[in-house]
Amino acid sequence: MWAQVFIWVGGISLIVAMFPQTRALYSFLLTQYVQFFLIWVIASITDKATYFLIDFWLDKWATQTQQGSLVPERYIMRVNTYSGALKQATSVVIYSIAILFTVQAIGVSLAEIGIIGIALTYVFKAKVDNLINGCLILWTDQYAIGDVVQIGDVTGVVEHINLYLTQLRGAEGRLITIPNGSFEVVQNLTKDWSRVDFRVEIAYSADARKTLNMMEEVSEQMRNESEWQDKILEPAIILGVDNISHTGILISIWIKTAPIQQFAVGREFRLRIKQAFDQEGIAIGVPQQSVNFQNNANNANGDRNKGENSYLSALGGRE
C-alpha cells in the first residue's frame, strides 16, 4: 500500500516540477508529502512490530503461568482474548499519534489540538466509559472468548471482545453486541469449572432414600466411564430432599464438571436417570387434588316429599 502511495506522490511531484509557475508549490508539496509519508510509514511499521511483540509476550506469559495451574486451558482462552484487544488498542494509540504529528506538520498548534481533544472526549463520553470498563474486564479476567456468560437477560458464548464492546452468540445463532459500559453484573457460567444443577420431582408415594441411592449410583457409574472421566471433576454431591409439596418430592444433585461441559454431562445424566426411573418404577411427581363427593340422596328425597305434600294441600284447599 505504501509503495503505491509513494509512486503517486512521486508522480504528482514530478508533474508539478515540470512547470516554472508551479515549482514553488512543488517545493512545498515535496516537503509536506515527505513528512506525511515518513510519519505514516513509521506508524505502519511500528503497528506491525507491536503485533509481533504482543503475540510473543502473550505466548511466553501463558507458557510460564499455566505451569502448575489447575485450569491451563484458561490461559489459552485469555491469550486469544488479550491478543485481539491489545492489538486493537495499540493500533488506536499509534495511529492517533500519527494523526497528531500530521496535524502538527500542517501547522496546527498543540494548544489547538488539546482543545479539540477535550471537545472530542466530552462528545464521546460513552466511548470513554466503554473503554474504561473494557480495560477492567480484561484486567480482572471477568470472561474470555469461549466463555458462556449471562449479561442482563442475554446469555451466550463470548465470540469477540475488545475494549469497547462484547459480542455473544446466542442459542439460536444470533450475534448480540453489548457495549462494555452498559452493564455492571456479569455471570460467567464456565470460568475454571462448571456445575450441573440437577433437580427432579418424584411422586409423593415413591421411596425417596431409594431414589437418592439410585441416582448416586448412576452418577458414579457415569464418572468412572472413560468418556466422562475428564468431564466430571468430582463425585456428585447428593443434596437430598429440597422440598415436599402436593406435586411430589423435590430431589437435588450437584455435579462439578470441566468448563463448558455441564451441558453435555447434564443431558447424558438426565437420559440415564430417565432410564433408571423406568427400570425401578419410580414415577415423576404430578399435582394432586382431593375431591370430596357429598351424598345428597336423602336430601333429594326430602325435598321431593315436601313438594308432593304442598301439591296435595293445594288440591284440598280447592275442594
PDB file of C-alpha atoms in Angstrom:
ATOM      1  CA  MET A   1       0.000   0.000   0.000  1.00  0.00           C
ATOM      2  CA  TRP A   2       2.742   2.440   0.949  1.00  0.00           C
ATOM      3  CA  ALA A   3       4.615   1.683  -2.261  1.00  0.00           C
ATOM      4  CA  GLN A   4       1.545   2.755  -4.247  1.00  0.00           C
ATOM      5  CA  VAL A   5       1.281   5.957  -2.220  1.00  0.00           C
ATOM      6  CA  PHE A   6       4.961   6.681  -2.805  1.00  0.00           C
ATOM      7  CA  ILE A   7       4.562   6.193  -6.568  1.00  0.00           C
ATOM      8  CA  TRP A   8       1.535   8.504  -6.715  1.00  0.00           C
ATOM      9  CA  VAL A   9       3.242  11.198  -4.640  1.00  0.00           C
ATOM     10  CA  GLY A  10       6.395  10.978  -6.725  1.00  0.00           C
ATOM     11  CA  GLY A  11       4.442  11.205  -9.975  1.00  0.00           C
ATOM     12  CA  ILE A  12       2.438  14.240  -8.865  1.00  0.00           C
ATOM     13  CA  SER A  13       5.613  15.954  -7.637  1.00  0.00           C
ATOM     14  CA  LEU A  14       7.366  15.422 -10.974  1.00  0.00           C
ATOM     15  CA  ILE A  15       4.395  16.801 -12.900  1.00  0.00           C
ATOM     16  CA  VAL A  16       4.257  19.923 -10.703  1.00  0.00           C
ATOM     17  CA  ALA A  17       8.046  20.406 -11.068  1.00  0.00           C
ATOM     18  CA  MET A  18       7.834  20.455 -14.882  1.00  0.00           C
ATOM     19  CA  PHE A  19       6.238  23.919 -14.969  1.00  0.00           C
ATOM     20  CA  PRO A  20       8.019  27.069 -13.744  1.00  0.00           C
ATOM     21  CA  GLN A  21       4.782  28.525 -12.390  1.00  0.00           C
ATOM     22  CA  THR A  22       4.302  25.590 -10.023  1.00  0.00           C
ATOM     23  CA  ARG A  23       7.855  24.937  -8.897  1.00  0.00           C
ATOM     24  CA  ALA A  24       7.325  26.870  -5.658  1.00  0.00           C
ATOM     25  CA  LEU A  25       4.301  24.687  -4.986  1.00  0.00           C
ATOM     26  CA  TYR A  26       6.463  21.688  -5.822  1.00  0.00           C
ATOM     27  CA  SER A  27       8.929  22.567  -3.051  1.00  0.00           C
ATOM     28  CA  PHE A  28       6.086  22.990  -0.530  1.00  0.00           C
ATOM     29  CA  LEU A  29       4.316  19.782  -1.532  1.00  0.00           C
ATOM     30  CA  LEU A  30       7.533  17.802  -1.596  1.00  0.00           C
ATOM     31  CA  THR A  31       8.368  18.884   1.929  1.00  0.00           C
ATOM     32  CA  GLN A  32       4.854  18.151   3.245  1.00  0.00           C
ATOM     33  CA  TYR A  33       4.496  14.855   1.395  1.00  0.00           C
ATOM     34  CA  VAL A  34       7.847  13.597   2.599  1.00  0.00           C
ATOM     35  CA  GLN A  35       6.872  14.391   6.183  1.00  0.00           C
ATOM     36  CA  PHE A  36       3.469  12.763   5.821  1.00  0.00           C
ATOM     37  CA  PHE A  37       4.959   9.768   4.109  1.00  0.00           C
ATOM     38  CA  LEU A  38       7.591   9.236   6.786  1.00  0.00           C
ATOM     39  CA  ILE A  39       5.053   9.678   9.597  1.00  0.00           C
ATOM     40  CA  TRP A  40       2.643   7.077   8.258  1.00  0.00           C
ATOM     41  CA  VAL A  41       5.304   4.616   7.114  1.00  0.00           C
ATOM     42  CA  ILE A  42       6.847   4.687  10.595  1.00  0.00           C
ATOM     43  CA  ALA A  43       3.391   4.323  12.150  1.00  0.00           C
ATOM     44  CA  SER A  44       2.580   1.315   9.959  1.00  0.00           C
ATOM     45  CA  ILE A  45       5.894  -0.416  10.670  1.00  0.00           C
ATOM     46  CA  THR A  46       5.516   0.247  14.397  1.00  0.00           C
ATOM     47  CA  ASP A  47       1.974  -1.148  14.329  1.00  0.00           C
ATOM     48  CA  LYS A  48       3.089  -4.398  12.672  1.00  0.00           C
ATOM     49  CA  ALA A  49       6.036  -4.698  15.052  1.00  0.00           C
ATOM     50  CA  THR A  50       3.752  -4.350  18.080  1.00  0.00           C
ATOM     51  CA  TYR A  51       1.564  -7.176  16.711  1.00  0.00           C
ATOM     52  CA  PHE A  52       4.587  -9.456  16.733  1.00  0.00           C
ATOM     53  CA  LEU A  53       5.678  -8.321  20.204  1.00  0.00           C
ATOM     54  CA  ILE A  54       2.173  -8.799  21.638  1.00  0.00           C
ATOM     55  CA  ASP A  55       1.921 -12.358  20.312  1.00  0.00           C
ATOM     56  CA  PHE A  56       5.434 -13.169  21.535  1.00  0.00           C
ATOM     57  CA  TRP A  57       4.832 -11.719  25.018  1.00  0.00           C
ATOM     58  CA  LEU A  58       1.420 -13.382  25.438  1.00  0.00           C
ATOM     59  CA  ASP A  59       2.733 -16.798  24.353  1.00  0.00           C
ATOM     60  CA  LYS A  60       5.623 -16.505  26.795  1.00  0.00           C
ATOM     61  CA  TRP A  61       3.312 -15.347  29.597  1.00  0.00           C
ATOM     62  CA  ALA A  62       0.845 -18.200  29.009  1.00  0.00           C
ATOM     63  CA  THR A  63       3.625 -20.795  28.940  1.00  0.00           C
ATOM     64  CA  GLN A  64       5.064 -19.600  32.244  1.00  0.00           C
ATOM     65  CA  THR A  65       1.819 -19.055  34.147  1.00  0.00           C
ATOM     66  CA  GLN A  66      -0.128 -22.148  33.085  1.00  0.00           C
ATOM     67  CA  GLN A  67       2.504 -24.490  34.510  1.00  0.00           C
ATOM     68  CA  GLY A  68       1.072 -25.971  37.663  1.00  0.00           C
ATOM     69  CA  SER A  69      -2.302 -24.353  37.073  1.00  0.00           C
ATOM     70  CA  LEU A  70      -5.417 -26.421  37.712  1.00  0.00           C
ATOM     71  CA  VAL A  71      -7.026 -24.997  34.573  1.00  0.00           C
ATOM     72  CA  PRO A  72      -4.268 -24.454  31.967  1.00  0.00           C
ATOM     73  CA  GLU A  73      -6.839 -24.103  29.184  1.00  0.00           C
ATOM     74  CA  ARG A  74      -7.953 -20.866  30.820  1.00  0.00           C
ATOM     75  CA  TYR A  75      -4.710 -19.145  29.860  1.00  0.00           C
ATOM     76  CA  ILE A  76      -5.113 -20.164  26.228  1.00  0.00           C
ATOM     77  CA  MET A  77      -8.562 -18.538  26.236  1.00  0.00           C
ATOM     78  CA  ARG A  78      -7.109 -15.414  27.831  1.00  0.00           C
ATOM     79  CA  VAL A  79      -4.328 -15.229  25.234  1.00  0.00           C
ATOM     80  CA  ASN A  80      -6.879 -15.316  22.417  1.00  0.00           C
ATOM     81  CA  THR A  81      -8.883 -12.604  24.157  1.00  0.00           C
ATOM     82  CA  TYR A  82      -5.969 -10.332  25.069  1.00  0.00           C
ATOM     83  CA  SER A  83      -4.324 -10.644  21.665  1.00  0.00           C
ATOM     84  CA  GLY A  84      -7.159  -9.060  19.695  1.00  0.00           C
ATOM     85  CA  ALA A  85      -7.921  -6.408  22.301  1.00  0.00           C
ATOM     86  CA  LEU A  86      -4.289  -5.335  22.795  1.00  0.00           C
ATOM     87  CA  LYS A  87      -3.603  -5.216  19.065  1.00  0.00           C
ATOM     88  CA  GLN A  88      -6.613  -3.015  18.528  1.00  0.00           C
ATOM     89  CA  ALA A  89      -5.652  -0.755  21.434  1.00  0.00           C
ATOM     90  CA  THR A  90      -2.056  -0.317  20.263  1.00  0.00           C
ATOM     91  CA  SER A  91      -3.229   0.401  16.714  1.00  0.00           C
ATOM     92  CA  VAL A  92      -5.521   3.141  18.017  1.00  0.00           C
ATOM     93  CA  VAL A  93      -2.701   4.688  20.055  1.00  0.00           C
ATOM     94  CA  ILE A  94      -0.107   4.507  17.262  1.00  0.00           C
ATOM     95  CA  TYR A  95      -2.344   5.959  14.557  1.00  0.00           C
ATOM     96  CA  SER A  96      -3.669   8.625  16.936  1.00  0.00           C
ATOM     97  CA  ILE A  97      -0.088   9.761  17.481  1.00  0.00           C
ATOM     98  CA  ALA A  98       0.461   9.702  13.718  1.00  0.00           C
ATOM     99  CA  ILE A  99      -2.595  11.920  13.250  1.00  0.00           C
ATOM    100  CA  LEU A 100      -1.240  14.377  15.857  1.00  0.00           C
ATOM    101  CA  PHE A 101       2.124  14.596  14.069  1.00  0.00           C
ATOM    102  CA  THR A 102       0.360  15.006  10.732  1.00  0.00           C
ATOM    103  CA  VAL A 103      -1.851  17.815  12.009  1.00  0.00           C
ATOM    104  CA  GLN A 104       1.154  19.483  13.617  1.00  0.00           C
ATOM    105  CA  ALA A 105       3.054  19.243  10.324  1.00  0.00           C
ATOM    106  CA  ILE A 106       0.226  21.106   8.592  1.00  0.00           C
ATOM    107  CA  GLY A 107       0.684  23.981  11.039  1.00  0.00           C
ATOM    108  CA  VAL A 108      -1.924  23.427  13.749  1.00  0.00           C
ATOM    109  CA  SER A 109      -0.565  24.267  17.225  1.00  0.00           C
ATOM    110  CA  LEU A 110      -0.514  21.848  20.125  1.00  0.00           C
ATOM    111  CA  ALA A 111      -2.868  24.126  22.083  1.00  0.00           C
ATOM    112  CA  GLU A 112      -5.482  23.878  19.354  1.00  0.00           C
ATOM    113  CA  ILE A 113      -5.008  20.120  19.219  1.00  0.00           C
ATOM    114  CA  GLY A 114      -5.526  19.955  23.002  1.00  0.00           C
ATOM    115  CA  ILE A 115      -8.782  21.913  22.782  1.00  0.00           C
ATOM    116  CA  ILE A 116     -10.027  19.618  20.030  1.00  0.00           C
ATOM    117  CA  GLY A 117      -9.063  16.575  22.116  1.00  0.00           C
ATOM    118  CA  ILE A 118     -11.007  17.850  25.158  1.00  0.00           C
ATOM    119  CA  ALA A 119     -14.061  18.529  22.998  1.00  0.00           C
ATOM    120  CA  LEU A 120     -13.910  15.063  21.452  1.00  0.00           C
ATOM    121  CA  THR A 121     -13.580  13.472  24.904  1.00  0.00           C
ATOM    122  CA  TYR A 122     -16.754  15.245  26.029  1.00  0.00           C
ATOM    123  CA  VAL A 123     -18.638  14.309  22.878  1.00  0.00           C
ATOM    124  CA  PHE A 124     -17.586  10.665  23.026  1.00  0.00           C
ATOM    125  CA  LYS A 125     -18.026  10.236  26.786  1.00  0.00           C
ATOM    126  CA  ALA A 126     -19.907   6.935  26.290  1.00  0.00           C
ATOM    127  CA  LYS A 127     -16.983   5.605  24.275  1.00  0.00           C
ATOM    128  CA  VAL A 128     -14.612   6.535  27.090  1.00  0.00           C
ATOM    129  CA  ASP A 129     -16.819   4.664  29.590  1.00  0.00           C
ATOM    130  CA  ASN A 130     -16.800   1.622  27.314  1.00  0.00           C
ATOM    131  CA  LEU A 131     -13.018   1.858  27.053  1.00  0.00           C
ATOM    132  CA  ILE A 132     -12.512   2.009  30.831  1.00  0.00           C
ATOM    133  CA  ASN A 133     -14.907  -0.857  31.514  1.00  0.00           C
ATOM    134  CA  GLY A 134     -13.303  -2.918  28.733  1.00  0.00           C
ATOM    135  CA  CYS A 135      -9.904  -2.493  30.376  1.00  0.00           C
ATOM    136  CA  LEU A 136     -11.348  -3.632  33.708  1.00  0.00           C
ATOM    137  CA  ILE A 137     -12.958  -6.695  32.095  1.00  0.00           C
ATOM    138  CA  LEU A 138      -9.630  -7.794  30.643  1.00  0.00           C
ATOM    139  CA  TRP A 139      -7.593  -6.899  33.725  1.00  0.00           C
ATOM    140  CA  THR A 140      -9.838  -8.803  36.154  1.00  0.00           C
ATOM    141  CA  ASP A 141     -10.457 -11.708  33.751  1.00  0.00           C
ATOM    142  CA  GLN A 142     -14.235 -11.470  34.112  1.00  0.00           C
ATOM    143  CA  TYR A 143     -14.658 -13.529  30.938  1.00  0.00           C
ATOM    144  CA  ALA A 144     -12.773 -14.513  27.813  1.00  0.00           C
ATOM    145  CA  ILE A 145     -13.503 -15.694  24.295  1.00  0.00           C
ATOM    146  CA  GLY A 146     -15.207 -19.079  24.547  1.00  0.00           C
ATOM    147  CA  ASP A 147     -16.855 -18.491  27.934  1.00  0.00           C
ATOM    148  CA  VAL A 148     -20.607 -18.809  28.373  1.00  0.00           C
ATOM    149  CA  VAL A 149     -21.851 -15.701  30.165  1.00  0.00           C
ATOM    150  CA  GLN A 150     -25.095 -14.041  31.120  1.00  0.00           C
ATOM    151  CA  ILE A 151     -25.203 -10.259  30.845  1.00  0.00           C
ATOM    152  CA  GLY A 152     -28.545  -8.941  31.993  1.00  0.00           C
ATOM    153  CA  ASP A 153     -31.208 -11.010  30.240  1.00  0.00           C
ATOM    154  CA  VAL A 154     -28.821 -12.151  27.496  1.00  0.00           C
ATOM    155  CA  THR A 155     -26.937 -15.463  27.595  1.00  0.00           C
ATOM    156  CA  GLY A 156     -24.464 -16.734  25.033  1.00  0.00           C
ATOM    157  CA  VAL A 157     -20.926 -17.747  24.137  1.00  0.00           C
ATOM    158  CA  VAL A 158     -18.380 -14.912  24.042  1.00  0.00           C
ATOM    159  CA  GLU A 159     -17.335 -14.773  20.406  1.00  0.00           C
ATOM    160  CA  HIS A 160     -15.489 -11.463  20.311  1.00  0.00           C
ATOM    161  CA  ILE A 161     -14.332  -8.884  22.831  1.00  0.00           C
ATOM    162  CA  ASN A 162     -12.362  -5.673  22.590  1.00  0.00           C
ATOM    163  CA  LEU A 163     -12.016  -2.568  24.725  1.00  0.00           C
ATOM    164  CA  TYR A 164     -15.325  -1.133  23.524  1.00  0.00           C
ATOM    165  CA  LEU A 165     -17.797  -3.975  23.115  1.00  0.00           C
ATOM    166  CA  THR A 166     -18.552  -7.647  23.701  1.00  0.00           C
ATOM    167  CA  GLN A 167     -20.251  -9.937  21.194  1.00  0.00           C
ATOM    168  CA  LEU A 168     -22.184 -13.025  22.282  1.00  0.00           C
ATOM    169  CA  ARG A 169     -23.533 -15.843  20.110  1.00  0.00           C
ATOM    170  CA  GLY A 170     -26.950 -16.871  21.413  1.00  0.00           C
ATOM    171  CA  ALA A 171     -28.504 -20.336  21.393  1.00  0.00           C
ATOM    172  CA  GLU A 172     -30.421 -19.516  18.211  1.00  0.00           C
ATOM    173  CA  GLY A 173     -27.283 -18.322  16.445  1.00  0.00           C
ATOM    174  CA  ARG A 174     -27.952 -14.628  16.923  1.00  0.00           C
ATOM    175  CA  LEU A 175     -24.891 -12.376  17.326  1.00  0.00           C
ATOM    176  CA  ILE A 176     -25.569  -9.994  20.217  1.00  0.00           C
ATOM    177  CA  THR A 177     -23.394  -6.878  20.560  1.00  0.00           C
ATOM    178  CA  ILE A 178     -23.199  -5.229  24.001  1.00  0.00           C
ATOM    179  CA  PRO A 179     -21.199  -2.044  24.771  1.00  0.00           C
ATOM    180  CA  ASN A 180     -18.807  -2.691  27.652  1.00  0.00           C
ATOM    181  CA  GLY A 181     -20.015   0.346  29.562  1.00  0.00           C
ATOM    182  CA  SER A 182     -23.693  -0.656  29.527  1.00  0.00           C
ATOM    183  CA  PHE A 183     -23.594  -3.336  32.250  1.00  0.00           C
ATOM    184  CA  GLU A 184     -22.263  -3.857  35.761  1.00  0.00           C
ATOM    185  CA  VAL A 185     -23.063  -7.501  36.620  1.00  0.00           C
ATOM    186  CA  VAL A 186     -21.792 -10.466  34.593  1.00  0.00           C
ATOM    187  CA  GLN A 187     -22.482 -14.131  35.330  1.00  0.00           C
ATOM    188  CA  ASN A 188     -19.741 -16.395  33.979  1.00  0.00           C
ATOM    189  CA  LEU A 189     -21.068 -19.951  33.704  1.00  0.00           C
ATOM    190  CA  THR A 190     -17.811 -21.594  32.589  1.00  0.00           C
ATOM    191  CA  LYS A 191     -14.848 -19.975  34.325  1.00  0.00           C
ATOM    192  CA  ASP A 192     -12.415 -22.517  35.875  1.00  0.00           C
ATOM    193  CA  TRP A 193     -15.183 -25.113  36.332  1.00  0.00           C
ATOM    194  CA  SER A 194     -18.918 -25.585  35.827  1.00  0.00           C
ATOM    195  CA  ARG A 195     -21.774 -27.368  37.553  1.00  0.00           C
ATOM    196  CA  VAL A 196     -24.863 -29.371  36.670  1.00  0.00           C
ATOM    197  CA  ASP A 197     -27.677 -28.277  38.987  1.00  0.00           C
ATOM    198  CA  PHE A 198     -29.984 -31.274  38.606  1.00  0.00           C
ATOM    199  CA  ARG A 199     -33.435 -31.202  40.158  1.00  0.00           C
ATOM    200  CA  VAL A 200     -36.208 -33.746  39.750  1.00  0.00           C
ATOM    201  CA  GLU A 201     -39.571 -34.122  41.458  1.00  0.00           C
ATOM    202  CA  ILE A 202     -40.697 -37.681  42.148  1.00  0.00           C
ATOM    203  CA  ALA A 203     -44.130 -38.906  43.184  1.00  0.00           C
ATOM    204  CA  TYR A 204     -45.115 -38.466  46.825  1.00  0.00           C
ATOM    205  CA  SER A 205     -45.561 -42.220  47.176  1.00  0.00           C
ATOM    206  CA  ALA A 206     -42.032 -43.008  45.901  1.00  0.00           C
ATOM    207  CA  ASP A 207     -39.212 -44.154  48.185  1.00  0.00           C
ATOM    208  CA  ALA A 208     -37.036 -41.029  48.466  1.00  0.00           C
ATOM    209  CA  ARG A 209     -33.994 -42.769  50.016  1.00  0.00           C
ATOM    210  CA  LYS A 210     -34.034 -45.497  47.404  1.00  0.00           C
ATOM    211  CA  THR A 211     -34.204 -42.832  44.701  1.00  0.00           C
ATOM    212  CA  LEU A 212     -31.243 -40.937  46.175  1.00  0.00           C
ATOM    213  CA  ASN A 213     -29.104 -44.075  46.308  1.00  0.00           C
ATOM    214  CA  MET A 214     -30.025 -44.988  42.772  1.00  0.00           C
ATOM    215  CA  MET A 215     -29.149 -41.502  41.463  1.00  0.00           C
ATOM    216  CA  GLU A 216     -25.806 -41.603  43.270  1.00  0.00           C
ATOM    217  CA  GLU A 217     -25.038 -44.958  41.635  1.00  0.00           C
ATOM    218  CA  VAL A 218     -25.913 -43.578  38.209  1.00  0.00           C
ATOM    219  CA  SER A 219     -23.648 -40.546  38.660  1.00  0.00           C
ATOM    220  CA  GLU A 220     -20.746 -42.652  39.962  1.00  0.00           C
ATOM    221  CA  GLN A 221     -21.080 -45.156  37.133  1.00  0.00           C
ATOM    222  CA  MET A 222     -21.040 -42.334  34.635  1.00  0.00           C
ATOM    223  CA  ARG A 223     -17.994 -40.686  36.236  1.00  0.00           C
ATOM    224  CA  ASN A 224     -15.982 -43.909  36.037  1.00  0.00           C
ATOM    225  CA  GLU A 225     -16.505 -44.279  32.291  1.00  0.00           C
ATOM    226  CA  SER A 226     -13.592 -43.173  30.106  1.00  0.00           C
ATOM    227  CA  GLU A 227     -15.809 -40.915  28.012  1.00  0.00           C
ATOM    228  CA  TRP A 228     -16.781 -38.828  31.020  1.00  0.00           C
ATOM    229  CA  GLN A 229     -13.770 -39.064  33.344  1.00  0.00           C
ATOM    230  CA  ASP A 230     -12.185 -35.841  32.112  1.00  0.00           C
ATOM    231  CA  LYS A 231     -15.515 -34.022  32.056  1.00  0.00           C
ATOM    232  CA  ILE A 232     -16.757 -34.865  35.583  1.00  0.00           C
ATOM    233  CA  LEU A 233     -14.243 -33.497  38.092  1.00  0.00           C
ATOM    234  CA  GLU A 234     -15.630 -34.787  41.384  1.00  0.00           C
ATOM    235  CA  PRO A 235     -18.197 -37.243  42.737  1.00  0.00           C
ATOM    236  CA  ALA A 236     -21.723 -35.899  42.634  1.00  0.00           C
ATOM    237  CA  ILE A 237     -22.969 -34.053  45.711  1.00  0.00           C
ATOM    238  CA  ILE A 238     -26.304 -35.518  46.745  1.00  0.00           C
ATOM    239  CA  LEU A 239     -28.059 -32.566  48.335  1.00  0.00           C
ATOM    240  CA  GLY A 240     -31.118 -34.663  49.208  1.00  0.00           C
ATOM    241  CA  VAL A 241     -34.762 -33.705  49.540  1.00  0.00           C
ATOM    242  CA  ASP A 242     -35.174 -29.983  48.990  1.00  0.00           C
ATOM    243  CA  ASN A 243     -38.937 -29.711  49.161  1.00  0.00           C
ATOM    244  CA  ILE A 244     -42.135 -31.670  49.776  1.00  0.00           C
ATOM    245  CA  SER A 245     -45.383 -30.391  48.325  1.00  0.00           C
ATOM    246  CA  HIS A 246     -48.640 -31.523  46.770  1.00  0.00           C
ATOM    247  CA  THR A 247     -46.789 -32.082  43.487  1.00  0.00           C
ATOM    248  CA  GLY A 248     -44.252 -34.536  44.960  1.00  0.00           C
ATOM    249  CA  ILE A 249     -40.774 -34.744  46.494  1.00  0.00           C
ATOM    250  CA  LEU A 250     -38.055 -32.462  45.070  1.00  0.00           C
ATOM    251  CA  ILE A 251     -34.554 -34.011  44.952  1.00  0.00           C
ATOM    252  CA  SER A 252     -31.409 -32.022  44.099  1.00  0.00           C
ATOM    253  CA  ILE A 253     -27.932 -33.093  42.970  1.00  0.00           C
ATOM    254  CA  TRP A 254     -24.809 -31.106  42.030  1.00  0.00           C
ATOM    255  CA  ILE A 255     -22.239 -32.441  39.546  1.00  0.00           C
ATOM    256  CA  LYS A 256     -18.985 -30.491  39.180  1.00  0.00           C
ATOM    257  CA  THR A 257     -17.690 -30.546  35.608  1.00  0.00           C
ATOM    258  CA  ALA A 258     -14.918 -29.120  33.489  1.00  0.00           C
ATOM    259  CA  PRO A 259     -15.643 -25.693  31.966  1.00  0.00           C
ATOM    260  CA  ILE A 260     -18.495 -25.712  29.398  1.00  0.00           C
ATOM    261  CA  GLN A 261     -19.039 -29.456  29.908  1.00  0.00           C
ATOM    262  CA  GLN A 262     -22.086 -29.049  32.172  1.00  0.00           C
ATOM    263  CA  PHE A 263     -24.390 -29.082  29.153  1.00  0.00           C
ATOM    264  CA  ALA A 264     -23.172 -32.406  27.736  1.00  0.00           C
ATOM    265  CA  VAL A 265     -22.905 -34.015  31.178  1.00  0.00           C
ATOM    266  CA  GLY A 266     -26.354 -32.782  32.153  1.00  0.00           C
ATOM    267  CA  ARG A 267     -28.009 -34.161  29.024  1.00  0.00           C
ATOM    268  CA  GLU A 268     -26.428 -37.596  29.432  1.00  0.00           C
ATOM    269  CA  PHE A 269     -27.203 -37.729  33.169  1.00  0.00           C
ATOM    270  CA  ARG A 270     -30.864 -36.852  32.603  1.00  0.00           C
ATOM    271  CA  LEU A 271     -31.149 -39.582  29.975  1.00  0.00           C
ATOM    272  CA  ARG A 272     -29.690 -42.187  32.336  1.00  0.00           C
ATOM    273  CA  ILE A 273     -31.925 -41.068  35.199  1.00  0.00           C
ATOM    274  CA  LYS A 274     -34.962 -41.452  32.954  1.00  0.00           C
ATOM    275  CA  GLN A 275     -33.919 -44.987  32.053  1.00  0.00           C
ATOM    276  CA  ALA A 276     -33.232 -45.840  35.714  1.00  0.00           C
ATOM    277  CA  PHE A 277     -36.622 -44.464  36.767  1.00  0.00           C
ATOM    278  CA  ASP A 278     -38.306 -46.645  34.173  1.00  0.00           C
ATOM    279  CA  GLN A 279     -36.463 -49.744  35.386  1.00  0.00           C
ATOM    280  CA  GLU A 280     -37.168 -49.090  39.078  1.00  0.00           C
ATOM    281  CA  GLY A 281     -40.755 -47.999  38.531  1.00  0.00           C
ATOM    282  CA  ILE A 282     -40.220 -44.527  40.042  1.00  0.00           C
ATOM    283  CA  ALA A 283     -42.917 -42.122  38.948  1.00  0.00           C
ATOM    284  CA  ILE A 284     -42.456 -38.411  38.359  1.00  0.00           C
ATOM    285  CA  GLY A 285     -44.394 -36.151  40.700  1.00  0.00           C
ATOM    286  CA  VAL A 286     -47.697 -34.760  39.476  1.00  0.00           C
ATOM    287  CA  PRO A 287     -50.051 -32.241  41.134  1.00  0.00           C
ATOM    288  CA  GLN A 288     -52.520 -33.918  43.484  1.00  0.00           C
ATOM    289  CA  GLN A 289     -56.001 -32.735  44.308  1.00  0.00           C
ATOM    290  CA  SER A 290     -58.604 -34.279  46.623  1.00  0.00           C
ATOM    291  CA  VAL A 291     -62.263 -34.075  45.574  1.00  0.00           C
ATOM    292  CA  ASN A 292     -64.928 -34.910  48.182  1.00  0.00           C
ATOM    293  CA  PHE A 293     -68.377 -36.022  46.949  1.00  0.00           C
ATOM    294  CA  GLN A 294     -71.307 -35.460  49.352  1.00  0.00           C
ATOM    295  CA  ASN A 295     -74.227 -37.953  49.261  1.00  0.00           C
ATOM    296  CA  ASN A 296     -77.354 -35.827  48.761  1.00  0.00           C
ATOM    297  CA  ALA A 297     -79.798 -38.694  48.100  1.00  0.00           C
ATOM    298  CA  ASN A 298     -81.653 -38.232  51.405  1.00  0.00           C
ATOM    299  CA  ASN A 299     -81.871 -34.503  50.895  1.00  0.00           C
ATOM    300  CA  ALA A 300     -83.263 -35.030  47.431  1.00  0.00           C
ATOM    301  CA  ASN A 301     -85.985 -37.442  48.722  1.00  0.00           C
ATOM    302  CA  GLY A 302     -86.913 -34.990  51.475  1.00  0.00           C
ATOM    303  CA  ASP A 303     -87.300 -32.153  49.039  1.00  0.00           C
ATOM    304  CA  ARG A 304     -89.438 -34.341  46.769  1.00  0.00           C
ATOM    305  CA  ASN A 305     -91.764 -35.345  49.658  1.00  0.00           C
ATOM    306  CA  LYS A 306     -92.134 -31.723  50.647  1.00  0.00           C
ATOM    307  CA  GLY A 307     -93.124 -30.888  47.112  1.00  0.00           C
ATOM    308  CA  GLU A 308     -95.756 -33.622  46.989  1.00  0.00           C
ATOM    309  CA  ASN A 309     -97.285 -32.560  50.334  1.00  0.00           C
ATOM    310  CA  SER A 310     -97.526 -28.977  49.178  1.00  0.00           C
ATOM    311  CA  TYR A 311     -99.275 -30.074  45.995  1.00  0.00           C
ATOM    312  CA  LEU A 312    -101.849 -32.190  47.909  1.00  0.00           C
ATOM    313  CA  SER A 313    -102.532 -29.347  50.293  1.00  0.00           C
ATOM    314  CA  ALA A 314    -103.220 -27.067  47.386  1.00  0.00           C
ATOM    315  CA  LEU A 315    -105.747 -29.524  45.928  1.00  0.00           C
ATOM    316  CA  GLY A 316    -107.539 -29.893  49.305  1.00  0.00           C
ATOM    317  CA  GLY A 317    -107.913 -26.183  49.583  1.00  0.00           C
ATOM    318  CA  ARG A 318    -109.657 -26.023  46.265  1.00  0.00           C
ATOM    319  CA  GLU A 319    -112.265 -28.594  47.318  1.00  0.00           C
TER     320      GLU A 319
END
